[in-house]
């Protein structure tokens, strides 16, 4: 009604609604005035000027001198153009999807890969292999798998159809056998060289273990007929007559250069029931590709979860069902486990950790159920069910106790425990290794414990498959990974905590988070199946039947709960411009708003132009196998020649932090991190310092001690170094670097200039910014109190594991971060302090203006910095030059030569950044805003 009034009031002079009495007229105008006032303040946000960023006149003069010397045009004449990229890029802009497809078809028209002499050779080898004792023994074992019993069905179905869906219970041999069946069939028919099989896996670890398994079955080393390819790591098999297990992401990357998959004869999409964003997207792409590639065979493989959805999606393609041999599995629920073990929860100190909301939710669920089953369970069990932390994996001792119970009462067989994530896995691991109870001490040496998760170093992956020696019991503590993608044969007992970690995306806050939640019926069904592989088994669900009744049927597809930047870039590179339309063709389409939010971010980091077309920068970012923000950071570091520190940051952001935290040692880990941080107020620079110190320790052969003393994972550090080299290789391939060595001197001329490094981290993580208004140290507390907001106005805090969480004396009040996490509070998981000038130089939406007679420069309409008019003009000039330089470099990739004209711009930037050190004094200015701290 208000809105109606307003429009009337604006449309004409005397638009007061007719028929109002005297008092009503007065009220009408009063309301109108109030509305106007409100809408005025809404349209023009109150600008609060922050600290002064005025550049001293002397510095401005020198910056201007440098900029005069920076003449892009002059440099262009001497430059060595990268013709290849130029061409590619022109192409990008001019070619639409259909034309692109036609063109690759034409290029591959005469592709004939068959090599008859090689075919004959392969045939002979195949016959020879039958004499190999290892091969034959292993072949005998393979014959026991249900898939091998369907061998001819599989080969026939693939022969007669372009798309086949194979559905089979987990462990029946789909992943390991189907590719081998098809390859060996081709080889035997003497057309081996026409065959190149690619099988996608949802996770790196499954690509590796499966490839290793299959080459073992074939009695050959990895890299002959079988290999794997995962992001930044590969053991490729021979070109033809081969099977490559790769991650789904790797295949998506390959589509960029080979969109119709001319290089592949059979494509297997495995584990599509998991509904990862990549397999969903690949299926949508395949629908486009298939008509153009009649000879390409596609096999979809799924566990028995809503398989009809896939069959329908591919126009009711033929479905082959492979029934596994399943032994019966007895299923017990929390109430049964409690009755059986008589376990009592400790309600003294654990209770307070439960949020009140959870407690009442739990009560509402459990009380009606207790009334229902009162007659069947004794009172003690019912009392225990009432304890909120009885379900799931809140009480690690309960799980340990159940493991001891199985050891004590049940016959031989491995125990598989499903945990939500690494953290809980290590808690249970250390409880079992260092038991406090006499019961635990009794069983400790009897257990052979294996953690199983996606971060497991390759070297430790295979041991989990080995059978335990007599007198020992194998306990595997795993994430969801053992649910379908990794099969361990000798499991007889499954403990299902019912918890898992799931990414969740909140469009309102634009936060993607990884949260623990209850699994679905589909997960529970799969987990139960893991117990009946070799003999009848038992599945212990650590939740009640009441909880199970509340669980959803199947997990929500990933595409509906994550950010879309990366996937949009990869669509754009494939010339699919209308990403909205493309998403509509997928099994489940994400919300329009999620798509537009992602497109906006890509525009802000200039990967897309204002029309949503790929920019030269965007094209490079799409090729880098990392998050676009991190990708931009390493590209700039290559240009600005500070490669080593920035690739350290990028590697840690895209892989993982090298620190681990043993339970109860949090404080000592924090100390180690603080030592490494060297008061730089940056979690990112801290990682680089750590890597430098690690290298030093390697040089002095004391790296083991170094890692041990500082809670560092040796393997993670090595992996980070490997990733850094691979980034350098990428950048070198694309000509942004002249050397593929991260430590190459010419790539690191500016690597010790901390203000510059800080600014580049800022430029990369932008627009993830936060502003600290006040920091206060509290007596006797390690952590300081921070009054801080992110650019969307939300209150945040440094996560306790951030090196900034205990600090107060920052030199600047601005921070950039990579990830926010919402738990009890909103946290910045990692943060680097940056100076305002860095945001002004590297941010987008930089604007200038005058308010109350004071000039300002603003960033993203969020932060307004006072400054002199001369500063405004020099900074804006510098920004437009930097824009030109970046475009230039994206079009003609090359590092910026020392002493070249372009290097003068870097000098100018450095100069501007170097004066920042003196700008730490806006606490006073802002103090009037500080409210409820
Ligand atoms: P599916 O894909 O149908 O779930 P797989 O092909 O992955 O089944 O596994 C088939 C069988 O191969 C498993 O039941 C297991 O016995 C065996 N297997 C698979 N990987 C390994 C491995 N790395 N080590 C030992 N055995 C394995
Ligand atoms: Mg499989």
PDB file of C-alpha atoms in Angstrom, residues 189-438:
ATOM      1  CA  UNK A 189      39.984 -58.974 -32.828  1.00  0.00           C
ATOM      2  CA  UNK A 190      43.181 -57.421 -34.164  1.00  0.00           C
ATOM      3  CA  UNK A 191      41.995 -53.845 -33.910  1.00  0.00           C
ATOM      4  CA  UNK A 192      43.766 -52.940 -30.690  1.00  0.00           C
ATOM      5  CA  UNK A 193      45.194 -49.714 -32.024  1.00  0.00           C
ATOM      6  CA  UNK A 194      41.744 -48.299 -32.702  1.00  0.00           C
ATOM      7  CA  UNK A 195      41.014 -48.549 -29.036  1.00  0.00           C
ATOM      8  CA  UNK A 196      41.679 -45.856 -26.494  1.00  0.00           C
ATOM      9  CA  UNK A 197      39.587 -46.145 -23.355  1.00  0.00           C
ATOM     10  CA  UNK A 198      39.167 -43.374 -20.835  1.00  0.00           C
ATOM     11  CA  UNK A 199      37.392 -43.999 -17.562  1.00  0.00           C
ATOM     12  CA  UNK A 200      36.593 -41.090 -15.266  1.00  0.00           C
ATOM     13  CA  UNK A 201      36.800 -41.332 -11.500  1.00  0.00           C
ATOM     14  CA  UNK A 202      35.302 -38.960  -8.968  1.00  0.00           C
ATOM     15  CA  UNK A 203      38.466 -38.741  -6.859  1.00  0.00           C
ATOM     16  CA  UNK A 204      42.197 -38.681  -7.342  1.00  0.00           C
ATOM     17  CA  UNK A 205      42.748 -41.544  -4.940  1.00  0.00           C
ATOM     18  CA  UNK A 206      40.344 -43.860  -6.749  1.00  0.00           C
ATOM     19  CA  UNK A 207      41.936 -43.087 -10.137  1.00  0.00           C
ATOM     20  CA  UNK A 208      45.306 -44.120  -8.742  1.00  0.00           C
ATOM     21  CA  UNK A 209      44.280 -47.216  -6.764  1.00  0.00           C
ATOM     22  CA  UNK A 210      42.132 -48.543  -9.588  1.00  0.00           C
ATOM     23  CA  UNK A 211      44.867 -48.024 -12.193  1.00  0.00           C
ATOM     24  CA  UNK A 212      47.326 -49.787  -9.929  1.00  0.00           C
ATOM     25  CA  UNK A 213      44.911 -52.616  -9.338  1.00  0.00           C
ATOM     26  CA  UNK A 214      44.183 -53.117 -13.014  1.00  0.00           C
ATOM     27  CA  UNK A 215      47.828 -53.124 -14.046  1.00  0.00           C
ATOM     28  CA  UNK A 216      48.454 -55.642 -11.269  1.00  0.00           C
ATOM     29  CA  UNK A 217      45.653 -57.814 -12.640  1.00  0.00           C
ATOM     30  CA  UNK A 218      47.235 -57.578 -16.069  1.00  0.00           C
ATOM     31  CA  UNK A 219      50.615 -58.453 -14.605  1.00  0.00           C
ATOM     32  CA  UNK A 220      52.290 -55.394 -16.023  1.00  0.00           C
ATOM     33  CA  UNK A 221      53.756 -52.245 -14.540  1.00  0.00           C
ATOM     34  CA  UNK A 222      51.689 -49.093 -14.482  1.00  0.00           C
ATOM     35  CA  UNK A 223      52.135 -47.049 -17.638  1.00  0.00           C
ATOM     36  CA  UNK A 224      51.929 -49.865 -20.178  1.00  0.00           C
ATOM     37  CA  UNK A 225      48.365 -50.616 -21.195  1.00  0.00           C
ATOM     38  CA  UNK A 226      46.966 -48.962 -18.061  1.00  0.00           C
ATOM     39  CA  UNK A 227      47.690 -45.595 -16.532  1.00  0.00           C
ATOM     40  CA  UNK A 228      46.138 -42.695 -14.732  1.00  0.00           C
ATOM     41  CA  UNK A 229      45.950 -38.979 -15.108  1.00  0.00           C
ATOM     42  CA  UNK A 230      44.867 -36.697 -12.310  1.00  0.00           C
ATOM     43  CA  UNK A 231      45.274 -32.977 -11.882  1.00  0.00           C
ATOM     44  CA  UNK A 232      48.951 -32.154 -11.864  1.00  0.00           C
ATOM     45  CA  UNK A 233      50.034 -35.766 -11.723  1.00  0.00           C
ATOM     46  CA  UNK A 234      50.013 -38.574 -14.236  1.00  0.00           C
ATOM     47  CA  UNK A 235      51.350 -41.977 -15.235  1.00  0.00           C
ATOM     48  CA  UNK A 236      49.998 -42.129 -18.730  1.00  0.00           C
ATOM     49  CA  UNK A 237      49.650 -45.429 -20.551  1.00  0.00           C
ATOM     50  CA  UNK A 238      50.721 -45.965 -24.160  1.00  0.00           C
ATOM     51  CA  UNK A 239      48.843 -43.878 -26.727  1.00  0.00           C
ATOM     52  CA  UNK A 240      46.726 -46.619 -28.281  1.00  0.00           C
ATOM     53  CA  UNK A 241      45.270 -49.891 -27.046  1.00  0.00           C
ATOM     54  CA  UNK A 242      45.151 -48.511 -23.553  1.00  0.00           C
ATOM     55  CA  UNK A 243      43.031 -47.618 -20.554  1.00  0.00           C
ATOM     56  CA  UNK A 244      43.417 -44.284 -18.780  1.00  0.00           C
ATOM     57  CA  UNK A 245      41.739 -43.713 -15.453  1.00  0.00           C
ATOM     58  CA  UNK A 246      41.433 -39.983 -14.984  1.00  0.00           C
ATOM     59  CA  UNK A 247      39.557 -37.649 -12.731  1.00  0.00           C
ATOM     60  CA  UNK A 248      36.452 -36.104 -14.207  1.00  0.00           C
ATOM     61  CA  UNK A 249      38.073 -32.668 -14.024  1.00  0.00           C
ATOM     62  CA  UNK A 250      40.952 -33.796 -16.212  1.00  0.00           C
ATOM     63  CA  UNK A 251      38.571 -34.977 -18.920  1.00  0.00           C
ATOM     64  CA  UNK A 252      36.756 -31.643 -18.839  1.00  0.00           C
ATOM     65  CA  UNK A 253      40.084 -29.908 -19.381  1.00  0.00           C
ATOM     66  CA  UNK A 254      40.842 -32.152 -22.331  1.00  0.00           C
ATOM     67  CA  UNK A 255      37.561 -31.222 -23.948  1.00  0.00           C
ATOM     68  CA  UNK A 256      38.981 -27.750 -24.447  1.00  0.00           C
ATOM     69  CA  UNK A 257      41.458 -28.966 -27.004  1.00  0.00           C
ATOM     70  CA  UNK A 258      39.542 -31.988 -28.222  1.00  0.00           C
ATOM     71  CA  UNK A 259      35.859 -31.088 -27.829  1.00  0.00           C
ATOM     72  CA  UNK A 260      34.514 -34.079 -29.696  1.00  0.00           C
ATOM     73  CA  UNK A 261      36.883 -36.474 -27.984  1.00  0.00           C
ATOM     74  CA  UNK A 262      38.411 -37.636 -31.251  1.00  0.00           C
ATOM     75  CA  UNK A 263      41.211 -39.063 -29.202  1.00  0.00           C
ATOM     76  CA  UNK A 264      38.932 -41.427 -27.322  1.00  0.00           C
ATOM     77  CA  UNK A 265      37.126 -44.510 -28.608  1.00  0.00           C
ATOM     78  CA  UNK A 266      35.341 -45.536 -25.433  1.00  0.00           C
ATOM     79  CA  UNK A 267      34.448 -43.194 -22.608  1.00  0.00           C
ATOM     80  CA  UNK A 268      33.303 -44.570 -19.277  1.00  0.00           C
ATOM     81  CA  UNK A 269      31.717 -42.198 -16.809  1.00  0.00           C
ATOM     82  CA  UNK A 270      31.990 -43.901 -13.469  1.00  0.00           C
ATOM     83  CA  UNK A 271      30.086 -43.303 -10.246  1.00  0.00           C
ATOM     84  CA  UNK A 272      27.549 -41.028 -11.876  1.00  0.00           C
ATOM     85  CA  UNK A 273      25.131 -41.729  -9.027  1.00  0.00           C
ATOM     86  CA  UNK A 274      27.268 -39.447  -6.873  1.00  0.00           C
ATOM     87  CA  UNK A 275      25.928 -36.571  -8.955  1.00  0.00           C
ATOM     88  CA  UNK A 276      29.122 -34.533  -8.816  1.00  0.00           C
ATOM     89  CA  UNK A 277      29.031 -31.255 -10.677  1.00  0.00           C
ATOM     90  CA  UNK A 278      31.542 -32.594 -13.170  1.00  0.00           C
ATOM     91  CA  UNK A 279      29.716 -35.777 -14.122  1.00  0.00           C
ATOM     92  CA  UNK A 280      26.440 -33.882 -14.424  1.00  0.00           C
ATOM     93  CA  UNK A 281      28.118 -31.405 -16.710  1.00  0.00           C
ATOM     94  CA  UNK A 282      29.869 -34.114 -18.730  1.00  0.00           C
ATOM     95  CA  UNK A 283      26.583 -35.881 -19.309  1.00  0.00           C
ATOM     96  CA  UNK A 284      25.069 -32.658 -20.614  1.00  0.00           C
ATOM     97  CA  UNK A 285      28.069 -32.122 -22.894  1.00  0.00           C
ATOM     98  CA  UNK A 286      27.915 -35.705 -24.120  1.00  0.00           C
ATOM     99  CA  UNK A 287      24.395 -35.135 -25.336  1.00  0.00           C
ATOM    100  CA  UNK A 288      25.825 -32.479 -27.606  1.00  0.00           C
ATOM    101  CA  UNK A 289      28.907 -34.452 -28.613  1.00  0.00           C
ATOM    102  CA  UNK A 290      27.339 -37.851 -29.347  1.00  0.00           C
ATOM    103  CA  UNK A 291      25.535 -37.018 -32.601  1.00  0.00           C
ATOM    104  CA  UNK A 292      28.793 -35.639 -33.979  1.00  0.00           C
ATOM    105  CA  UNK A 293      30.821 -38.698 -33.009  1.00  0.00           C
ATOM    106  CA  UNK A 294      28.872 -41.802 -34.034  1.00  0.00           C
ATOM    107  CA  UNK A 295      31.896 -44.010 -33.396  1.00  0.00           C
ATOM    108  CA  UNK A 296      32.357 -42.869 -29.814  1.00  0.00           C
ATOM    109  CA  UNK A 297      31.015 -45.337 -27.268  1.00  0.00           C
ATOM    110  CA  UNK A 298      29.834 -44.118 -23.915  1.00  0.00           C
ATOM    111  CA  UNK A 299      29.307 -46.279 -20.885  1.00  0.00           C
ATOM    112  CA  UNK A 300      27.663 -44.789 -17.856  1.00  0.00           C
ATOM    113  CA  UNK A 301      28.302 -46.650 -14.637  1.00  0.00           C
ATOM    114  CA  UNK A 302      26.298 -46.255 -11.511  1.00  0.00           C
ATOM    115  CA  UNK A 303      25.579 -47.924  -8.229  1.00  0.00           C
ATOM    116  CA  UNK A 304      21.921 -48.735  -7.691  1.00  0.00           C
ATOM    117  CA  UNK A 305      20.735 -45.233  -6.807  1.00  0.00           C
ATOM    118  CA  UNK A 306      18.019 -43.666  -8.942  1.00  0.00           C
ATOM    119  CA  UNK A 307      19.509 -45.233 -12.037  1.00  0.00           C
ATOM    120  CA  UNK A 308      16.242 -44.586 -13.910  1.00  0.00           C
ATOM    121  CA  UNK A 309      17.091 -40.875 -13.921  1.00  0.00           C
ATOM    122  CA  UNK A 310      20.160 -41.521 -16.058  1.00  0.00           C
ATOM    123  CA  UNK A 311      18.420 -43.955 -18.327  1.00  0.00           C
ATOM    124  CA  UNK A 312      15.715 -41.362 -19.004  1.00  0.00           C
ATOM    125  CA  UNK A 313      18.222 -38.581 -19.455  1.00  0.00           C
ATOM    126  CA  UNK A 314      19.822 -40.539 -22.319  1.00  0.00           C
ATOM    127  CA  UNK A 315      16.535 -41.279 -24.078  1.00  0.00           C
ATOM    128  CA  UNK A 316      15.965 -44.556 -22.323  1.00  0.00           C
ATOM    129  CA  UNK A 317      19.313 -46.044 -23.267  1.00  0.00           C
ATOM    130  CA  UNK A 318      19.785 -49.785 -22.650  1.00  0.00           C
ATOM    131  CA  UNK A 319      20.510 -50.656 -19.064  1.00  0.00           C
ATOM    132  CA  UNK A 320      22.578 -53.623 -18.012  1.00  0.00           C
ATOM    133  CA  UNK A 321      22.140 -54.797 -14.456  1.00  0.00           C
ATOM    134  CA  UNK A 322      24.881 -56.740 -12.790  1.00  0.00           C
ATOM    135  CA  UNK A 323      23.793 -58.311  -9.575  1.00  0.00           C
ATOM    136  CA  UNK A 324      26.579 -58.681  -7.055  1.00  0.00           C
ATOM    137  CA  UNK A 325      26.855 -61.574  -4.707  1.00  0.00           C
ATOM    138  CA  UNK A 326      25.562 -60.110  -1.528  1.00  0.00           C
ATOM    139  CA  UNK A 327      25.627 -61.985   1.692  1.00  0.00           C
ATOM    140  CA  UNK A 328      22.916 -61.072   4.151  1.00  0.00           C
ATOM    141  CA  UNK A 329      23.778 -58.155   6.414  1.00  0.00           C
ATOM    142  CA  UNK A 330      22.212 -57.739   9.809  1.00  0.00           C
ATOM    143  CA  UNK A 331      21.393 -54.102  10.513  1.00  0.00           C
ATOM    144  CA  UNK A 332      21.485 -52.764  14.043  1.00  0.00           C
ATOM    145  CA  UNK A 333      20.563 -49.261  15.155  1.00  0.00           C
ATOM    146  CA  UNK A 334      21.800 -47.108  17.993  1.00  0.00           C
ATOM    147  CA  UNK A 335      19.213 -48.508  20.391  1.00  0.00           C
ATOM    148  CA  UNK A 336      20.319 -52.061  19.613  1.00  0.00           C
ATOM    149  CA  UNK A 337      23.980 -51.187  20.019  1.00  0.00           C
ATOM    150  CA  UNK A 338      23.241 -49.588  23.378  1.00  0.00           C
ATOM    151  CA  UNK A 339      21.280 -52.614  24.523  1.00  0.00           C
ATOM    152  CA  UNK A 340      24.075 -54.888  23.386  1.00  0.00           C
ATOM    153  CA  UNK A 341      27.059 -53.015  24.832  1.00  0.00           C
ATOM    154  CA  UNK A 342      25.399 -51.386  27.847  1.00  0.00           C
ATOM    155  CA  UNK A 343      27.367 -48.226  27.129  1.00  0.00           C
ATOM    156  CA  UNK A 344      26.694 -45.169  29.307  1.00  0.00           C
ATOM    157  CA  UNK A 345      27.309 -41.695  27.920  1.00  0.00           C
ATOM    158  CA  UNK A 346      29.117 -39.211  30.036  1.00  0.00           C
ATOM    159  CA  UNK A 347      26.643 -36.387  30.429  1.00  0.00           C
ATOM    160  CA  UNK A 348      28.756 -34.270  32.739  1.00  0.00           C
ATOM    161  CA  UNK A 349      30.967 -32.179  30.529  1.00  0.00           C
ATOM    162  CA  UNK A 350      29.850 -33.067  27.073  1.00  0.00           C
ATOM    163  CA  UNK A 351      26.415 -31.590  27.352  1.00  0.00           C
ATOM    164  CA  UNK A 352      27.401 -27.960  27.137  1.00  0.00           C
ATOM    165  CA  UNK A 353      28.911 -28.448  23.686  1.00  0.00           C
ATOM    166  CA  UNK A 354      25.459 -29.106  22.263  1.00  0.00           C
ATOM    167  CA  UNK A 355      23.734 -26.027  20.907  1.00  0.00           C
ATOM    168  CA  UNK A 356      20.292 -25.598  22.399  1.00  0.00           C
ATOM    169  CA  UNK A 357      18.587 -25.745  19.033  1.00  0.00           C
ATOM    170  CA  UNK A 358      20.038 -29.191  18.363  1.00  0.00           C
ATOM    171  CA  UNK A 359      18.927 -30.332  21.769  1.00  0.00           C
ATOM    172  CA  UNK A 360      15.299 -29.461  21.218  1.00  0.00           C
ATOM    173  CA  UNK A 361      15.359 -30.849  17.712  1.00  0.00           C
ATOM    174  CA  UNK A 362      16.714 -34.048  19.169  1.00  0.00           C
ATOM    175  CA  UNK A 363      14.062 -34.120  21.886  1.00  0.00           C
ATOM    176  CA  UNK A 364      11.231 -33.647  19.404  1.00  0.00           C
ATOM    177  CA  UNK A 365      12.533 -36.533  17.372  1.00  0.00           C
ATOM    178  CA  UNK A 366      13.350 -38.987  20.132  1.00  0.00           C
ATOM    179  CA  UNK A 367      10.523 -38.621  22.675  1.00  0.00           C
ATOM    180  CA  UNK A 368       7.680 -39.859  20.437  1.00  0.00           C
ATOM    181  CA  UNK A 369       9.921 -42.713  19.329  1.00  0.00           C
ATOM    182  CA  UNK A 370      10.744 -43.652  22.902  1.00  0.00           C
ATOM    183  CA  UNK A 371       7.031 -43.870  23.666  1.00  0.00           C
ATOM    184  CA  UNK A 372       6.684 -46.224  20.749  1.00  0.00           C
ATOM    185  CA  UNK A 373       9.448 -48.636  21.704  1.00  0.00           C
ATOM    186  CA  UNK A 374       9.147 -48.437  25.485  1.00  0.00           C
ATOM    187  CA  UNK A 375       8.137 -52.038  25.763  1.00  0.00           C
ATOM    188  CA  UNK A 376      10.989 -53.342  23.655  1.00  0.00           C
ATOM    189  CA  UNK A 377      14.059 -51.706  25.234  1.00  0.00           C
ATOM    190  CA  UNK A 378      14.963 -51.429  28.874  1.00  0.00           C
ATOM    191  CA  UNK A 379      14.963 -48.125  30.667  1.00  0.00           C
ATOM    192  CA  UNK A 380      18.675 -47.597  30.606  1.00  0.00           C
ATOM    193  CA  UNK A 381      18.725 -47.784  26.806  1.00  0.00           C
ATOM    194  CA  UNK A 382      15.894 -45.271  26.566  1.00  0.00           C
ATOM    195  CA  UNK A 383      17.700 -42.931  28.942  1.00  0.00           C
ATOM    196  CA  UNK A 384      20.823 -43.140  26.791  1.00  0.00           C
ATOM    197  CA  UNK A 385      18.814 -42.423  23.644  1.00  0.00           C
ATOM    198  CA  UNK A 386      17.706 -39.174  25.275  1.00  0.00           C
ATOM    199  CA  UNK A 387      21.327 -37.960  25.402  1.00  0.00           C
ATOM    200  CA  UNK A 388      21.724 -35.688  22.359  1.00  0.00           C
ATOM    201  CA  UNK A 389      25.339 -36.649  21.734  1.00  0.00           C
ATOM    202  CA  UNK A 390      24.497 -40.343  21.712  1.00  0.00           C
ATOM    203  CA  UNK A 391      23.978 -40.332  17.948  1.00  0.00           C
ATOM    204  CA  UNK A 392      26.496 -39.739  15.174  1.00  0.00           C
ATOM    205  CA  UNK A 393      30.146 -39.479  16.097  1.00  0.00           C
ATOM    206  CA  UNK A 394      30.099 -37.005  18.949  1.00  0.00           C
ATOM    207  CA  UNK A 395      31.356 -39.536  21.447  1.00  0.00           C
ATOM    208  CA  UNK A 396      34.545 -41.096  20.096  1.00  0.00           C
ATOM    209  CA  UNK A 397      34.872 -43.378  23.126  1.00  0.00           C
ATOM    210  CA  UNK A 398      31.525 -44.938  22.263  1.00  0.00           C
ATOM    211  CA  UNK A 399      32.782 -45.875  18.815  1.00  0.00           C
ATOM    212  CA  UNK A 400      36.037 -47.235  20.259  1.00  0.00           C
ATOM    213  CA  UNK A 401      33.992 -49.212  22.748  1.00  0.00           C
ATOM    214  CA  UNK A 402      31.937 -50.763  19.966  1.00  0.00           C
ATOM    215  CA  UNK A 403      35.116 -51.727  18.129  1.00  0.00           C
ATOM    216  CA  UNK A 404      36.406 -53.489  21.256  1.00  0.00           C
ATOM    217  CA  UNK A 405      33.034 -55.182  21.613  1.00  0.00           C
ATOM    218  CA  UNK A 406      33.306 -56.572  18.081  1.00  0.00           C
ATOM    219  CA  UNK A 407      36.882 -57.706  18.722  1.00  0.00           C
ATOM    220  CA  UNK A 408      35.723 -59.474  21.835  1.00  0.00           C
ATOM    221  CA  UNK A 409      32.473 -61.062  20.704  1.00  0.00           C
ATOM    222  CA  UNK A 410      32.515 -61.452  16.958  1.00  0.00           C
ATOM    223  CA  UNK A 411      34.306 -63.725  14.554  1.00  0.00           C
ATOM    224  CA  UNK A 412      37.178 -62.564  12.325  1.00  0.00           C
ATOM    225  CA  UNK A 413      36.697 -59.871   9.704  1.00  0.00           C
ATOM    226  CA  UNK A 414      37.737 -56.296   9.114  1.00  0.00           C
ATOM    227  CA  UNK A 415      35.810 -53.373  10.584  1.00  0.00           C
ATOM    228  CA  UNK A 416      35.021 -50.386   8.385  1.00  0.00           C
ATOM    229  CA  UNK A 417      34.058 -47.202  10.219  1.00  0.00           C
ATOM    230  CA  UNK A 418      32.489 -44.343   8.271  1.00  0.00           C
ATOM    231  CA  UNK A 419      33.403 -40.942   9.649  1.00  0.00           C
ATOM    232  CA  UNK A 420      32.517 -37.496   8.311  1.00  0.00           C
ATOM    233  CA  UNK A 421      36.024 -36.181   7.759  1.00  0.00           C
ATOM    234  CA  UNK A 422      39.709 -36.143   8.447  1.00  0.00           C
ATOM    235  CA  UNK A 423      39.352 -34.547  11.834  1.00  0.00           C
ATOM    236  CA  UNK A 424      37.097 -37.193  13.308  1.00  0.00           C
ATOM    237  CA  UNK A 425      39.160 -39.899  11.629  1.00  0.00           C
ATOM    238  CA  UNK A 426      42.264 -38.763  13.435  1.00  0.00           C
ATOM    239  CA  UNK A 427      40.402 -38.469  16.730  1.00  0.00           C
ATOM    240  CA  UNK A 428      39.288 -42.071  16.571  1.00  0.00           C
ATOM    241  CA  UNK A 429      42.704 -43.105  15.314  1.00  0.00           C
ATOM    242  CA  UNK A 430      44.474 -41.578  18.270  1.00  0.00           C
ATOM    243  CA  UNK A 431      41.889 -42.882  20.743  1.00  0.00           C
ATOM    244  CA  UNK A 432      42.531 -46.399  19.485  1.00  0.00           C
ATOM    245  CA  UNK A 433      46.298 -45.912  19.433  1.00  0.00           C
ATOM    246  CA  UNK A 434      46.571 -44.298  22.862  1.00  0.00           C
ATOM    247  CA  UNK A 435      43.684 -45.772  24.809  1.00  0.00           C
ATOM    248  CA  UNK A 436      42.981 -44.575  28.318  1.00  0.00           C
ATOM    249  CA  UNK A 437      40.694 -47.390  29.388  1.00  0.00           C
ATOM    250  CA  UNK A 438      42.035 -50.802  30.403  1.00  0.00           C
TER     251      UNK A 438
END
